[in-house]
Each structure stands twice: as C-alpha cells, then as structure tokens.
Amino acid sequence: MDCERPAEDHGTRQNGGAGEGGEAAGAESEGDRERSREPRVNISLVGGTPLLWRAGDIRRVREEDGVVGALVGSLARQPRQNVRLGRPLEILQEEASLLLERGRAAVQHTHNQEDEESHVKAVEAYQSRLEHSYEEQCVLALEDKKAVLQRVMNAKQNDHTCDEGTEQAMRERLSSLQKGFTLPRSAMAVQLCTARAGFGHCPEEAAFLAADWPMPRDERSETRFRVYRDLRGRGFYLTAAGKFGGDYLVYPGDPLRFHAHFIALCLSMVEQLPLCDVLAVARLGSNVKKTVLLCSPRDSGVEGEVVYSSLQWSGMV
Amino acid sequence: FYCSRKDHLWGNVQVFYQDLPLSIQEGYERFLSPETVTLHQYQVFGHLKRLGYVVNRFDPSTVPSLYERQLNLPLSRDRQNKQLKRKRSHSPGSRYPHFKHKDPTSSTAHTHEQDEPMDSGSHVDRAPERNWWTAASSQSRSMTGLPAALPWDFRLISFPDLGSSRAARTCLAAPDPELLPGALQVGECKMASWLTKLNLKEEKLSRRERERQRERDRYKRSVNDDREVRRCTNWAEYLELMKKRRRQRCKERPAHLWEKDVTPLSQPGLCTSHRELLEEVSIIQSSHLLEEASKLPQLDQWRIIFNVYQPDSVADFKKSHPGNPYTRMCVCSFDGPVPDLRVMKQLSFQSADIPVTFAVVDHGDISFYCFKEFKLPSDFY
C-alpha cells in the first residue's frame, strides 16, 4: 500500500505535463480555464521593452499575478516631479514571458492594420464623440455662468445697498445669457488618451491580432526566467535589482507592505564566479541588510527545480 | 519632437495622425525606435525635463574646436555662415601661385599636383573641394589610410624659410580663410619689410657667455647641423627620419631602457624634491585623458545624445544663444557593457570642455555616473 502510492503520485506528476503536482493540476486547470475566458491583458512592446498602458490591466496583474513593475511615465496631474510617476508600467522580460505563458496576456500589434473603411468609421466616431462632448460642455458652461450671476444677485440683494437700476441690469444680463451664450470651440476641453483607444475586440479577435513574442532567448535570460518562475510560484514578489548588484529583489509580499528580504543572483550550475565577486556581493548584502541568494536552475529539462544558496557573513570564533 | 512629446504628456499639445488624435501609447510606439530615440533615452529625457533642466539634442558639429576655444570666440549659433563664406572665397587660381613664390626647394612638386585638380575642377561650385586642406585629406584618406578624423596632411605642411639669405624675396601666403575666426581677412605677408626690422648684426659674446656656449655645443647639437634633417622639406619627412633612426637604434632592446650603460636611475643627493625623484625613477609616464584622443575613430554604440543646461533660474539660457551646457549626456543600461577607456577618451574629446555624464537606465530607475580625471600626487607641499 505504502509503496504503491508514491509510485502513483510519481506517475500522475509525470503525466501532468504542466509541471504541477498531480492533485493540484485538476484545480489549477479549472481556474485557468475560467481566467482564460476573461479578456487578456495587453502588453505593448517598445523597442523590446514590455509596457502596460491600461490602469485596469496594471491593477489586475499586480493583484492576481504578482507583477509589480515600475511606472515610467509622467503623471498628468503633477508632471514636474520624479517621485511619483504615471503610466506606462514597465515590466521585466521575465514577467512578460510568464504572463504570456500562462495565457494571461497578449502582445499588441504596434500598428493596427486597419482597412480604409474601418479607419473612416473610426474618424466618424471620433468626430461624433467630439460633438457630443462639446454640446455637454456648452450646457455645463452655461449653468456655471448662471450660477455665478445668481450668486452675485443674491449677495447684492442681501446687502440692500443696490438700487433698482443695478438689479434690473443684472436680470437683463441673465436673460441675455440664457439666449445668446455660446462656448467658443477653442475653450473646449479635450481628452488626451494615455492608452490606445478603440478596444472593442472580443477575445477571438484579440487573439488574432496578437503578435508573437519576439524575444530572443539566450542562456542567461533562460536562467533568469526559470528562477523568476520558481520564485513567483512560491509566492514571492520580484522586482529589478540593478542598483543592488543583483538580478531580483525578493519580497515576501507586496512591495508596498514589506522590505525586500533577498537579493537574488541568477547563475547557471556550471558558471564560475570569481571569489572577489562573491565577496563583493556578500559585503553589499550585509550593508543593505538583505540576504544574498545564489540561484541556479538544475539542468534537468525545462521544468527542473532551482537550487538556492544563501550567503551569510559570519566570523570564525 | 521631444518638446511636443512632453507637452503632449502635460496636456498642452494634441497630436493628430490621419485625422485621429494619437494617444500617448501610440506616440511611444510610433516615435520611439532605435533610429530616432530609444525608450531609455526618452526616459532620461523625461527625468531631466521633469526636474527642470533644459535638454537639447547634441550635434557634434556645433562643438567649437580647440582652436576656436583658444581664441575664446563667442560661438555663432549656426554654421551656415561658415558655409556661405566658403562659397565666396577666392577663385582657385589666385591662391596657389603664392605657394610657387616660396622657396623653390619646398613643395613645388605637390603644388603642381594640386593645381591640376584645381584647374579642371574650376566649374565645381562647392568651394571646399578646392581647399588644399580638405582635398588633401580626402586624398590621404584613400592613399595612406589615415583616419578620417585627421584633417592635416603633413606632406603638405612645409617648413617656412624666413632666415636664410633668400628670405628677403619670399612672401608668406595668406592663410586659409577657414582657419581664420569670424570675418577676419588676412592678405599675404611680404617678408622684406619685417626682415629690415630684425637685428642681423653679429652677436658679441662676453667671455663667460662664450664659455657657456662652448659647453652647450659640446653636449648638445643643433638639429639644423644634421645634413639629413636639412634634406627634409616637410614635417612628414622629418617624422619619418626620426622614426627610422629610432628603429635603427633599438633593434631588440627598448631604447629608453638600454640606450646607455646600466646605471642607477638616481643617486642620493641628486634630486632635491620628491617630484624630481619620482620623475627620475619612473618608467611609465603618466598620461592625461585626452592624450591621443583625436586619433580615435568614431564609435558606433556609444554616442553623446543630449546637451543639458541648468534651469533658467540658475543660468541664462536663450534658444539663440545657449552658451555652454552644464553637462552632456550619454545613455546606457546595466545590461550593456561598461564604458572602457577608449569610449571615455572618444566621448570626452567629442565633448570638448564639457564633462560627460553617463545615465544608466535599469527598469525605470536612472543612475548618473561620471568619470573624473585624477592625477597621482607626486610631491607634498
């Protein structure tokens, strides 16, 4: 009995294919199927860097996939500072790869190959939206002006200082406003879209329009990706760690709530690291109070596990 | 394009493409590319603009040359004035006869060579091609394979002869207008009047001076006494001669180590200061960053992208007269290589006097680095 069950588990794990444990595989695939029915997150590629533009997408990947990334755009309300930035969100290559692998995201075509007809329709739609917005703004501006005049009239009445003449003038102004007010076109407020407008595609169309992931894979990025996937699978949140001399900063939860615990360095199993580099990175880690993790994926196939070693500075007593 | 992007982001400008307004995402996708401006460069640009700096694109042709800097000229904004001046320069025929008036032992051979393309090309309306300077450099580029950055052709720079008995009849040719600053016009120089102002009397030395001169003559030889040197007619030949002699002297052994007997580099009591002692003992000479930087060829991967000026409150910046930038920016990333000495020499040379800052982009984080020259102290005061 006892020796049968491990064999059975081993068998199902091998047949799982997706690398999950046997019993977990069933629940996972159901969740996946549900999520795949949702519209996928759009990744836009600019010069090889994956960017996310929609606020909804950014929120979703952070809550559900643990993708943190970094905001790199100007914040529209406060453009002249670098402390808080706005969209787009720049994500790591590994994060984009994982999202694509899990079917949670799709890469957008940069130039929509629209035909003449749909382009003309888009222009017409834009013009009609603009007209509609203009009419709304006219109404609102008129209401605003009337309210101001009313306030002035009430204030004067309460003061009891004005005579009949000025009151009459005020009322005349109010009525003329009602009749002949136009909002000049140049004063109209126009919306500047951050993300690309016109997204009325159903999932099938989106899949059709999605571009292939054009990333070249060399050994180093392969190593990094496997380490990323393993750490993410364990529930850690990962961000870039160039300033700390490593590959990833590893947080036990969302970075807004925790400090990083580890600096992860990705090495292949056969890579040789000079001792002075090890010393340098250990010293760096102890200065910033983080543990340095040396991570190496085992060579056994694509789905092998990753081996971790931590460096700790200790003295010989 | 830059300013429009930032203004677009700050809600000042609306950009239309094919009658539809561009969203910022489309702007990123359409405008940012390796040929125009990469995403990293745009991120650095945005970072600096948000802090208030004035950022312009760098144009290598607007950097003043060393000569112009030495003259301390106010830099004119556009180089088009220079182009116009070239077109209005002398006709080809008038310039070259001046070379022929000079000492017949000098450069007659290659003036003939130069005159032929001049005469045949008299209908060419681009005057710079007639200039011995640029024409020769294009020739030399093809023939001797000199690097394109080198504008001087040493075969054509002759030694002017002003001291010999024939000097009275010579006149120096007018300098090339491109080498002159601004609207300066210099005609040719007749030597006769100047020579009359020279004191050509024989020197009468006192006894001590004569002794000193004898000492000097014993240990030092004048370069002009050398017959082979006298045979050289221009700098190129002189350099060749020196190189040949150096090669003969040290067939296997490096000259600076084996030329004389093996002796101590210094004796106690010979030097009075630390610096002198260190100079006596040194084998490798210290260099500075811009040494031989002009001979380096252009680099592909590394180039200066931006001029950064301090915000208006600190310095006066006018678009017509920007003045010197605060620093020049070169953008790279942690994924790429670290700039090596060659890159730094090349970029510092290209940037003239202004320090170069490296902006390193790492997933939205930008760090700025610059390299400063440091001279090892050789003495204490």
XYZ file of C-alpha atoms in Angstrom:
698
model
C 0.000 0.000 0.000
C 2.640 2.401 1.074
C 4.900 1.730 -1.825
C 2.105 1.937 -4.319
C 1.010 5.446 -3.514
C 4.328 7.190 -4.102
C 4.553 5.419 -7.437
C 1.068 6.560 -8.294
C 1.868 10.126 -7.350
C 5.015 9.983 -9.346
C 3.094 8.686 -12.312
C 0.494 11.414 -12.222
C 3.147 14.038 -11.826
C 4.810 12.847 -14.952
C 1.582 12.811 -16.858
C 0.692 16.263 -15.540
C 2.844 17.813 -18.181
C 2.411 21.367 -16.948
C 4.754 20.675 -14.085
C 2.237 20.966 -11.287
C 1.654 18.287 -8.719
C -0.865 15.598 -9.592
C -3.754 16.555 -7.391
C -3.216 20.260 -7.771
C -3.310 20.002 -11.545
C -7.030 19.474 -11.704
C -7.938 22.550 -9.668
C -5.411 24.705 -11.441
C -6.625 23.909 -14.923
C -10.157 24.784 -13.981
C -9.061 28.124 -12.643
C -7.056 28.647 -15.774
C -9.993 27.913 -17.967
C -12.073 30.429 -16.111
C -9.425 33.067 -16.335
C -8.785 32.433 -19.985
C -12.346 33.453 -20.702
C -11.587 36.874 -19.304
C -10.115 39.420 -21.682
C -6.364 39.235 -21.656
C -4.007 41.937 -20.532
C -2.415 43.870 -23.387
C 1.330 44.174 -23.435
C 2.778 46.722 -25.805
C 6.363 46.397 -26.922
C 8.524 49.449 -27.461
C 11.997 48.569 -28.615
C 11.884 45.221 -26.879
C 10.647 46.576 -23.556
C 7.223 45.344 -22.455
C 4.860 48.081 -21.252
C 1.366 48.043 -19.793
C -0.854 51.003 -20.507
C -4.285 50.383 -19.019
C -4.887 51.110 -15.374
C -7.178 48.099 -15.155
C -4.514 45.813 -16.577
C -1.885 47.135 -14.199
C -4.109 46.563 -11.220
C -5.067 43.095 -12.341
C -1.565 41.825 -12.894
C -0.483 43.194 -9.551
C -3.357 41.640 -7.624
C -3.564 38.349 -9.397
C -0.157 37.623 -10.851
C 2.167 39.429 -8.501
C 3.693 41.506 -11.287
C 4.933 44.738 -9.729
C 6.957 46.514 -12.423
C 7.860 50.185 -12.367
C 5.915 53.219 -13.553
C 7.957 55.245 -16.011
C 5.670 57.873 -17.467
C 4.851 61.396 -16.414
C 1.968 61.842 -14.027
C -0.531 64.072 -15.769
C -1.595 65.962 -12.650
C 1.922 66.513 -11.339
C 4.264 66.423 -14.256
C 7.218 68.257 -12.805
C 8.485 65.785 -10.281
C 10.127 62.401 -10.346
C 8.911 60.966 -7.052
C 5.610 59.641 -8.329
C 5.401 58.663 -11.931
C 2.458 57.543 -14.010
C 1.677 55.083 -16.757
C 3.097 53.170 -18.640
C 4.220 50.403 -16.359
C 7.476 48.835 -17.442
C 7.650 45.162 -16.557
C 10.550 42.725 -16.685
C 11.052 40.482 -19.671
C 10.546 37.513 -17.383
C 7.254 38.881 -16.091
C 6.001 39.368 -19.617
C 7.135 35.881 -20.587
C 5.339 34.338 -17.642
C 2.133 36.224 -18.347
C 2.204 35.041 -21.926
C 2.994 31.508 -20.895
C 0.034 31.386 -18.573
C -2.196 32.891 -21.201
C -2.902 35.930 -19.088
C -1.588 38.455 -21.563
C -1.129 39.038 -25.235
C 1.253 41.256 -27.097
C -0.425 44.023 -29.052
C 0.342 44.776 -32.637
C 2.025 48.138 -32.794
C 0.277 49.351 -35.904
C -3.240 48.214 -36.417
C -3.531 47.196 -39.998
C -6.930 48.677 -40.415
C -8.520 48.963 -43.781
C -9.846 52.185 -45.220
C -13.410 51.509 -44.232
C -12.808 50.893 -40.566
C -10.490 53.875 -40.419
C -13.155 56.146 -41.879
C -15.641 54.760 -39.395
C -13.219 55.414 -36.570
C -12.783 59.017 -37.697
C -16.535 59.488 -37.860
C -16.975 58.003 -34.423
C -14.323 60.322 -33.062
C -15.956 63.374 -34.617
C -19.372 62.480 -33.240
C -17.894 61.940 -29.761
C -16.254 65.336 -30.021
C -19.557 66.988 -30.973
C -21.374 65.293 -28.155
C -18.740 66.353 -25.684
C -18.909 69.927 -26.989
C -22.654 70.099 -26.516
C -22.362 68.766 -22.993
C -19.706 71.292 -22.186
C -21.835 74.122 -23.594
C -24.647 73.200 -21.255
C -22.354 72.914 -18.282
C -20.643 76.227 -19.000
C -23.982 77.988 -19.260
C -25.128 76.541 -15.947
C -21.894 77.656 -14.402
C -22.232 81.258 -15.605
C -25.872 81.466 -14.483
C -24.950 80.198 -11.057
C -22.270 82.843 -10.726
C -24.639 85.642 -11.738
C -27.290 84.345 -9.383
C -24.852 84.346 -6.538
C -23.853 87.908 -7.294
C -27.520 88.957 -7.439
C -28.304 87.283 -4.143
C -25.336 88.884 -2.498
C -26.412 92.314 -3.719
C -29.991 91.772 -2.554
C -28.836 90.762 0.864
C -26.687 93.826 1.078
C -29.646 96.131 0.385
C -27.159 98.615 -0.942
C -28.003 98.476 -4.612
C -30.884 100.308 -6.172
C -33.412 99.190 -8.697
C -31.194 100.118 -11.611
C -28.443 97.623 -10.984
C -30.878 94.868 -10.169
C -32.627 95.397 -13.413
C -29.314 95.322 -15.251
C -28.448 92.061 -13.609
C -31.707 90.458 -14.594
C -31.257 91.640 -18.136
C -27.840 90.131 -18.254
C -29.183 86.868 -17.006
C -31.820 86.682 -19.653
C -29.439 87.640 -22.443
C -27.100 84.954 -21.244
C -29.841 82.422 -21.495
C -30.460 83.353 -25.071
C -27.133 84.032 -26.636
C -24.399 82.149 -24.878
C -22.006 80.074 -26.908
C -18.940 78.310 -25.706
C -16.113 79.039 -28.115
C -14.625 75.926 -29.674
C -11.141 76.847 -28.628
C -12.174 76.790 -24.983
C -13.410 73.236 -25.203
C -11.736 70.647 -23.015
C -10.429 67.678 -24.966
C -9.413 64.327 -23.600
C -5.899 63.060 -24.230
C -5.881 59.325 -24.046
C -2.995 57.615 -22.357
C -3.751 54.165 -23.625
C -4.790 53.438 -27.155
C -8.475 53.977 -27.649
C -10.715 51.696 -29.629
C -10.562 48.382 -27.911
C -13.814 46.805 -28.826
C -12.359 43.443 -29.732
C -13.779 40.216 -28.467
C -11.266 37.633 -27.234
C -11.068 35.816 -30.548
C -10.238 38.985 -32.432
C -7.708 39.907 -29.805
C -6.051 36.539 -30.208
C -5.959 37.027 -33.939
C -4.376 40.447 -33.635
C -1.823 39.425 -31.056
C 1.757 39.470 -32.202
C 4.283 36.799 -31.477
C 6.618 37.280 -28.569
C 9.748 38.402 -30.383
C 12.187 37.831 -27.591
C 15.454 36.065 -28.375
C 16.362 33.579 -25.728
C 19.959 33.205 -24.741
C 21.230 31.130 -21.852
C 21.324 33.990 -19.416
C 17.729 35.059 -19.994
C 16.650 31.428 -19.860
C 18.276 31.039 -16.447
C 16.700 34.228 -15.212
C 13.302 33.191 -16.425
C 13.394 29.836 -14.683
C 14.481 31.403 -11.420
C 11.749 34.006 -11.759
C 9.094 31.439 -12.415
C 10.141 29.325 -9.477
C 10.252 32.207 -7.022
C 6.970 33.565 -8.270
C 5.469 30.128 -7.885
C 6.482 30.166 -4.249
C 4.562 33.388 -3.752
C 7.354 35.916 -3.651
C 7.128 39.280 -5.358
C 10.099 40.189 -7.510
C 11.417 43.472 -8.827
C 14.564 44.537 -10.646
C 17.696 44.872 -8.542
C 20.252 46.593 -10.747
C 21.018 49.122 -8.033
C 21.836 46.323 -5.594
C 24.139 44.473 -7.909
C 21.765 41.558 -8.351
C 19.079 40.243 -10.659
C 15.964 40.423 -8.486
C 14.852 41.851 -5.191
C 12.682 39.266 -3.456
C 9.800 40.444 -1.243
C 7.690 38.125 0.908
C 4.585 40.070 -0.094
C 3.611 43.185 -1.973
C 6.498 45.676 -2.021
C 4.252 48.357 -0.579
C 3.928 46.348 2.597
C 7.330 44.762 3.066
C 11.014 45.392 2.686
C 12.933 43.042 0.445
C 14.412 40.038 2.158
C 16.713 38.731 -0.530
C 18.850 39.847 -3.400
C 18.719 37.075 -5.969
C 21.607 36.423 -8.332
C 20.922 34.024 -11.174
C 23.776 31.767 -12.222
C 23.844 28.601 -14.222
C 25.089 25.493 -12.480
C 28.335 25.410 -14.413
C 29.094 29.105 -14.310
C 32.208 30.075 -12.427
C 32.075 33.057 -10.178
C 35.348 34.666 -9.102
C 35.820 34.775 -5.372
C 36.195 38.536 -5.292
C 32.741 38.866 -6.872
C 31.311 36.641 -4.160
C 32.961 38.770 -1.510
C 31.744 41.962 -3.117
C 28.161 40.824 -3.313
C 28.245 39.450 0.241
C 29.521 42.702 1.562
C 26.892 44.588 -0.392
C 24.191 42.377 1.029
C 25.335 42.867 4.592
C 25.466 46.629 4.104
C 21.849 46.810 2.974
C 20.672 44.144 5.417
C 19.456 41.709 2.828
C 20.424 38.096 2.330
C 22.124 37.275 -0.925
C 20.680 34.300 -2.767
C 22.601 32.468 -5.433
C 20.021 30.767 -7.625
C 20.740 28.099 -10.192
C 18.254 26.044 -12.142
C 19.063 22.386 -12.298
C 19.714 21.264 -15.801
C 17.137 18.515 -15.787
C 14.867 19.661 -18.572
C 12.735 22.755 -18.766
C 10.792 22.064 -15.618
C 13.638 21.228 -13.295
C 13.819 22.732 -9.894
C 16.003 25.620 -8.832
C 18.713 25.337 -6.228
C 19.219 28.219 -3.819
C 22.221 29.048 -1.686
C 22.355 31.980 0.650
C 25.461 33.850 1.686
C 25.866 34.768 5.279
C 28.689 36.766 6.692
C 29.971 35.010 9.777
C 33.139 35.141 11.773
C 35.417 32.366 12.879
C 35.446 32.329 16.608
C 9.553 66.159 -31.416
C 10.855 65.926 -27.852
C 9.127 69.046 -26.670
C 5.939 68.005 -28.302
C 6.036 64.647 -26.552
C 6.479 66.182 -23.148
C 3.855 68.816 -23.800
C 1.532 66.125 -25.016
C 2.007 64.392 -21.744
C 1.476 67.570 -19.835
C -1.702 68.223 -21.711
C -0.521 71.079 -23.829
C -0.386 69.572 -27.256
C -2.645 67.262 -29.176
C -1.017 65.305 -31.958
C -3.072 64.096 -34.889
C -2.225 61.279 -37.226
C -4.530 60.547 -40.106
C -7.264 62.683 -38.555
C -7.337 60.760 -35.317
C -5.715 62.021 -32.154
C -2.732 59.979 -31.006
C -2.832 58.545 -27.566
C 0.356 58.580 -25.554
C 0.705 54.861 -26.064
C 0.620 55.280 -29.802
C 3.099 58.108 -29.512
C 5.507 55.815 -27.699
C 5.033 53.088 -30.269
C 5.332 55.268 -33.310
C 8.010 57.728 -32.339
C 10.418 55.713 -30.218
C 12.714 53.461 -32.201
C 16.421 52.684 -32.316
C 16.825 55.012 -35.303
C 15.265 58.042 -33.669
C 15.175 57.950 -29.887
C 15.085 54.771 -27.841
C 12.851 54.252 -24.851
C 15.809 54.527 -22.459
C 16.851 57.842 -23.950
C 13.315 59.118 -23.715
C 13.140 58.070 -20.066
C 16.308 60.016 -19.286
C 14.973 62.982 -21.214
C 11.733 62.887 -19.274
C 13.526 62.555 -15.957
C 15.660 65.605 -16.592
C 12.838 67.696 -18.011
C 10.640 66.977 -15.035
C 13.393 68.211 -12.772
C 13.514 71.434 -14.751
C 16.668 71.102 -16.832
C 16.726 72.271 -20.409
C 17.615 69.346 -22.627
C 18.587 69.600 -26.281
C 19.907 67.141 -28.761
C 23.640 67.037 -29.192
C 25.074 67.970 -32.533
C 28.786 67.222 -32.882
C 29.312 69.928 -35.451
C 28.354 72.682 -33.025
C 31.157 71.891 -30.605
C 33.867 74.533 -31.006
C 37.243 73.191 -31.999
C 40.291 73.558 -29.792
C 41.496 76.462 -31.900
C 38.262 78.364 -31.501
C 38.288 77.754 -27.795
C 41.809 79.032 -27.501
C 40.776 82.205 -29.225
C 37.830 82.439 -26.839
C 35.391 83.397 -29.533
C 31.698 83.909 -28.949
C 30.241 80.938 -30.700
C 27.875 81.737 -33.540
C 24.750 79.710 -33.421
C 24.580 78.338 -36.914
C 27.338 77.004 -39.047
C 25.655 78.204 -42.186
C 27.578 81.435 -42.044
C 30.726 79.404 -42.492
C 29.305 77.598 -45.474
C 28.468 80.882 -47.163
C 31.941 82.198 -46.526
C 33.433 79.247 -48.312
C 31.379 79.857 -51.393
C 32.555 83.439 -51.523
C 36.189 82.533 -51.171
C 38.878 83.272 -53.716
C 38.841 81.609 -57.066
C 41.201 78.687 -57.237
C 43.718 80.369 -59.465
C 44.566 83.185 -57.104
C 45.549 81.087 -54.146
C 48.103 78.679 -55.381
C 50.587 80.922 -57.106
C 51.539 82.056 -53.606
C 52.955 78.646 -52.963
C 55.105 78.968 -56.043
C 56.602 82.234 -54.823
C 58.095 80.465 -51.884
C 61.462 78.853 -51.601
C 61.884 76.618 -54.621
C 63.143 73.730 -52.507
C 59.801 73.476 -50.839
C 56.675 71.789 -52.017
C 56.668 72.601 -55.700
C 56.051 69.005 -56.530
C 52.735 68.751 -54.835
C 51.517 72.205 -55.719
C 51.643 71.075 -59.285
C 49.702 68.075 -58.229
C 47.179 70.259 -56.502
C 46.893 72.715 -59.347
C 45.734 70.149 -61.819
C 42.559 69.177 -59.999
C 42.029 72.855 -59.253
C 42.064 73.872 -62.861
C 39.978 71.001 -64.042
C 37.508 71.472 -61.283
C 37.028 75.172 -61.788
C 33.375 74.685 -62.566
C 32.685 72.918 -59.356
C 30.655 75.284 -57.268
C 31.435 73.765 -53.901
C 34.494 75.732 -52.893
C 35.601 73.463 -50.023
C 36.768 70.890 -52.519
C 39.456 73.213 -53.775
C 40.910 73.728 -50.382
C 44.279 72.044 -50.079
C 43.359 71.128 -46.582
C 40.199 69.174 -47.173
C 41.111 67.988 -50.670
C 44.386 66.664 -49.414
C 42.752 64.940 -46.531
C 40.335 63.177 -48.794
C 43.264 62.114 -50.926
C 45.245 60.988 -47.980
C 42.323 59.065 -46.681
C 42.282 56.947 -49.773
C 46.012 56.663 -50.252
C 47.615 56.391 -46.888
C 44.635 55.196 -44.932
C 44.813 57.914 -42.320
C 41.798 58.002 -40.042
C 39.095 60.316 -41.299
C 39.264 62.467 -38.214
C 42.736 63.748 -39.143
C 42.456 66.999 -41.099
C 46.126 67.756 -41.533
C 48.196 66.285 -44.307
C 51.743 66.540 -43.123
C 53.158 66.078 -46.556
C 51.832 69.479 -47.482
C 52.893 71.408 -44.412
C 56.305 72.731 -45.338
C 58.867 74.438 -43.224
C 58.746 78.129 -43.964
C 62.105 79.620 -44.636
C 62.421 83.067 -43.135
C 66.018 83.203 -42.021
C 68.138 82.374 -44.996
C 69.503 84.874 -47.450
C 66.738 84.104 -49.874
C 64.161 85.041 -47.278
C 64.027 88.649 -48.286
C 62.376 87.780 -51.531
C 59.746 85.493 -50.041
C 56.272 86.355 -49.018
C 54.113 84.176 -46.890
C 50.874 83.079 -48.445
C 47.610 84.248 -46.977
C 46.225 81.736 -44.520
C 43.248 79.653 -45.474
C 40.014 81.545 -44.682
C 38.506 78.535 -42.979
C 41.233 78.670 -40.379
C 40.526 82.272 -39.533
C 37.948 83.286 -36.986
C 34.928 85.304 -37.900
C 35.247 87.752 -40.752
C 38.949 88.313 -40.388
C 40.734 88.822 -43.659
C 44.472 88.398 -43.849
C 46.408 89.086 -47.007
C 49.770 87.700 -47.826
C 52.777 88.826 -45.881
C 55.845 90.278 -47.539
C 58.913 89.433 -45.556
C 61.294 92.133 -46.718
C 59.898 94.892 -44.532
C 59.918 92.684 -41.444
C 63.427 91.483 -42.047
C 64.733 95.032 -42.035
C 63.385 95.342 -38.519
C 65.362 92.346 -37.373
C 68.711 92.903 -35.824
C 71.041 90.991 -38.096
C 74.271 92.127 -36.522
C 76.730 89.581 -35.257
C 76.475 88.888 -31.581
C 79.431 89.824 -29.453
C 79.564 87.487 -26.535
C 81.438 88.092 -23.345
C 83.964 85.503 -22.288
C 81.628 83.817 -19.858
C 78.927 83.627 -22.459
C 81.371 82.178 -24.923
C 82.411 79.536 -22.429
C 78.815 78.681 -21.743
C 78.126 78.388 -25.410
C 81.086 76.070 -25.831
C 79.743 73.874 -23.039
C 76.409 73.799 -24.677
C 77.844 72.993 -28.062
C 79.865 70.183 -26.612
C 76.909 68.316 -25.285
C 74.118 69.482 -27.481
C 73.890 69.537 -31.190
C 71.687 71.794 -33.151
C 69.088 69.983 -35.111
C 69.894 72.000 -38.218
C 73.507 70.792 -38.297
C 72.307 67.421 -39.309
C 72.528 67.046 -43.057
C 69.754 64.543 -43.258
C 67.461 66.834 -41.342
C 68.217 69.643 -43.747
C 67.154 67.399 -46.559
C 63.668 67.105 -45.108
C 61.295 69.545 -46.658
C 58.220 68.976 -44.551
C 57.101 67.577 -41.239
C 56.167 64.191 -42.607
C 59.656 63.556 -43.875
C 61.161 64.718 -40.618
C 58.985 62.357 -38.615
C 59.923 59.516 -40.940
C 63.583 60.241 -40.421
C 63.209 60.241 -36.665
C 61.291 57.004 -36.760
C 63.918 55.391 -38.945
C 66.690 56.448 -36.609
C 64.837 55.210 -33.576
C 64.300 51.863 -35.212
C 67.987 51.555 -36.051
C 68.983 52.363 -32.542
C 66.906 49.802 -30.746
C 66.666 46.645 -32.739
C 65.711 44.359 -29.879
C 66.033 46.383 -26.769
C 63.667 49.167 -25.816
C 65.522 52.390 -26.262
C 64.568 54.006 -23.024
C 65.979 51.143 -21.020
C 69.070 50.111 -22.999
C 70.402 53.223 -24.584
C 73.076 53.905 -22.065
C 75.039 51.832 -19.574
C 73.126 50.221 -16.815
C 73.262 52.707 -14.012
C 71.078 53.506 -11.062
C 68.160 55.606 -12.051
C 69.017 58.104 -9.401
C 71.734 58.844 -6.854
C 71.220 60.074 -3.332
C 71.660 63.785 -3.247
C 70.941 64.294 -6.940
C 67.310 65.251 -6.515
C 66.052 67.974 -4.330
C 62.359 67.184 -4.306
C 60.025 64.234 -4.285
C 58.724 65.105 -7.676
C 62.157 65.100 -9.263
C 62.970 61.784 -7.705
C 59.772 60.219 -8.923
C 60.423 61.558 -12.388
C 63.910 60.048 -12.368
C 62.637 56.697 -11.265
C 59.534 56.489 -13.403
C 59.362 54.035 -16.257
C 55.799 54.661 -17.324
C 54.900 58.236 -17.904
C 51.633 59.494 -16.612
C 49.183 60.495 -19.272
C 46.000 62.500 -19.345
C 42.608 61.562 -20.626
C 42.666 63.487 -23.868
C 46.072 62.296 -24.949
C 45.862 60.998 -28.483
C 42.115 61.125 -28.247
C 41.808 62.902 -31.564
C 43.212 59.940 -33.418
C 40.498 57.569 -32.285
C 37.948 56.569 -34.867
C 34.263 57.188 -34.360
C 32.340 54.806 -32.162
C 29.131 53.102 -33.146
C 27.490 52.037 -29.944
C 28.378 54.972 -27.745
C 27.416 58.483 -28.581
C 26.512 61.641 -26.768
C 22.793 62.216 -27.038
C 21.857 65.333 -25.127
C 23.109 68.703 -24.031
C 21.814 69.518 -20.580
C 21.545 73.118 -19.433
C 20.729 74.184 -15.931
C 17.249 75.528 -15.280
C 16.553 79.128 -16.197
C 16.835 80.380 -12.670
C 20.463 79.369 -12.377
C 21.881 80.174 -15.775
C 20.715 82.322 -18.650
C 19.556 80.120 -21.426
C 18.352 81.571 -24.686
C 17.488 79.452 -27.654
C 19.502 81.722 -29.899
C 22.465 81.818 -27.571
C 22.506 78.785 -25.337
C 26.085 79.063 -24.184
C 27.924 76.092 -22.820
C 25.845 73.243 -21.475
C 26.167 72.128 -17.883
C 26.911 68.584 -18.972
C 26.452 66.237 -21.886
C 24.540 63.018 -21.505
C 25.213 59.554 -22.834
C 22.550 56.908 -22.171
C 23.278 53.250 -21.498
C 21.871 50.443 -19.376
C 23.066 47.922 -16.838
C 22.590 45.171 -19.415
C 25.196 46.643 -21.706
C 28.959 46.919 -21.336
C 30.693 49.360 -19.029
C 32.379 52.166 -20.981
C 36.073 51.432 -21.364
C 38.959 53.863 -21.628
C 38.635 54.122 -25.370
C 34.985 55.104 -25.164
C 35.705 57.653 -22.473
C 38.545 59.212 -24.421
C 36.462 59.412 -27.540
C 33.444 60.927 -25.836
C 35.487 63.405 -23.797
C 37.229 64.539 -26.936
C 33.949 64.914 -28.746
C 32.544 66.911 -25.901
C 35.388 69.445 -25.744
C 35.479 71.110 -22.339
C 32.129 69.947 -21.035
C 32.025 66.920 -18.704
C 30.199 63.844 -19.947
C 27.678 62.119 -17.697
C 26.521 58.557 -18.226
C 22.871 57.950 -17.492
C 22.330 54.266 -16.735
C 18.744 53.075 -17.030
C 17.553 49.997 -15.192
C 13.828 49.325 -15.438
C 12.757 52.844 -14.818
C 15.497 53.675 -12.321
C 18.094 56.073 -13.611
C 21.536 56.457 -12.083
C 24.048 59.037 -13.207
C 27.762 58.413 -13.319
C 30.668 60.488 -14.452
C 34.348 59.822 -14.646
C 36.799 62.364 -13.372
C 40.448 62.526 -14.147
C 42.746 62.189 -11.226
C 46.444 62.891 -11.101
C 48.501 60.996 -8.602
C 50.223 63.452 -6.301
C 53.944 63.436 -6.842
C 55.037 65.931 -4.247
C 53.933 67.317 -0.957
C 53.872 70.958 -0.192
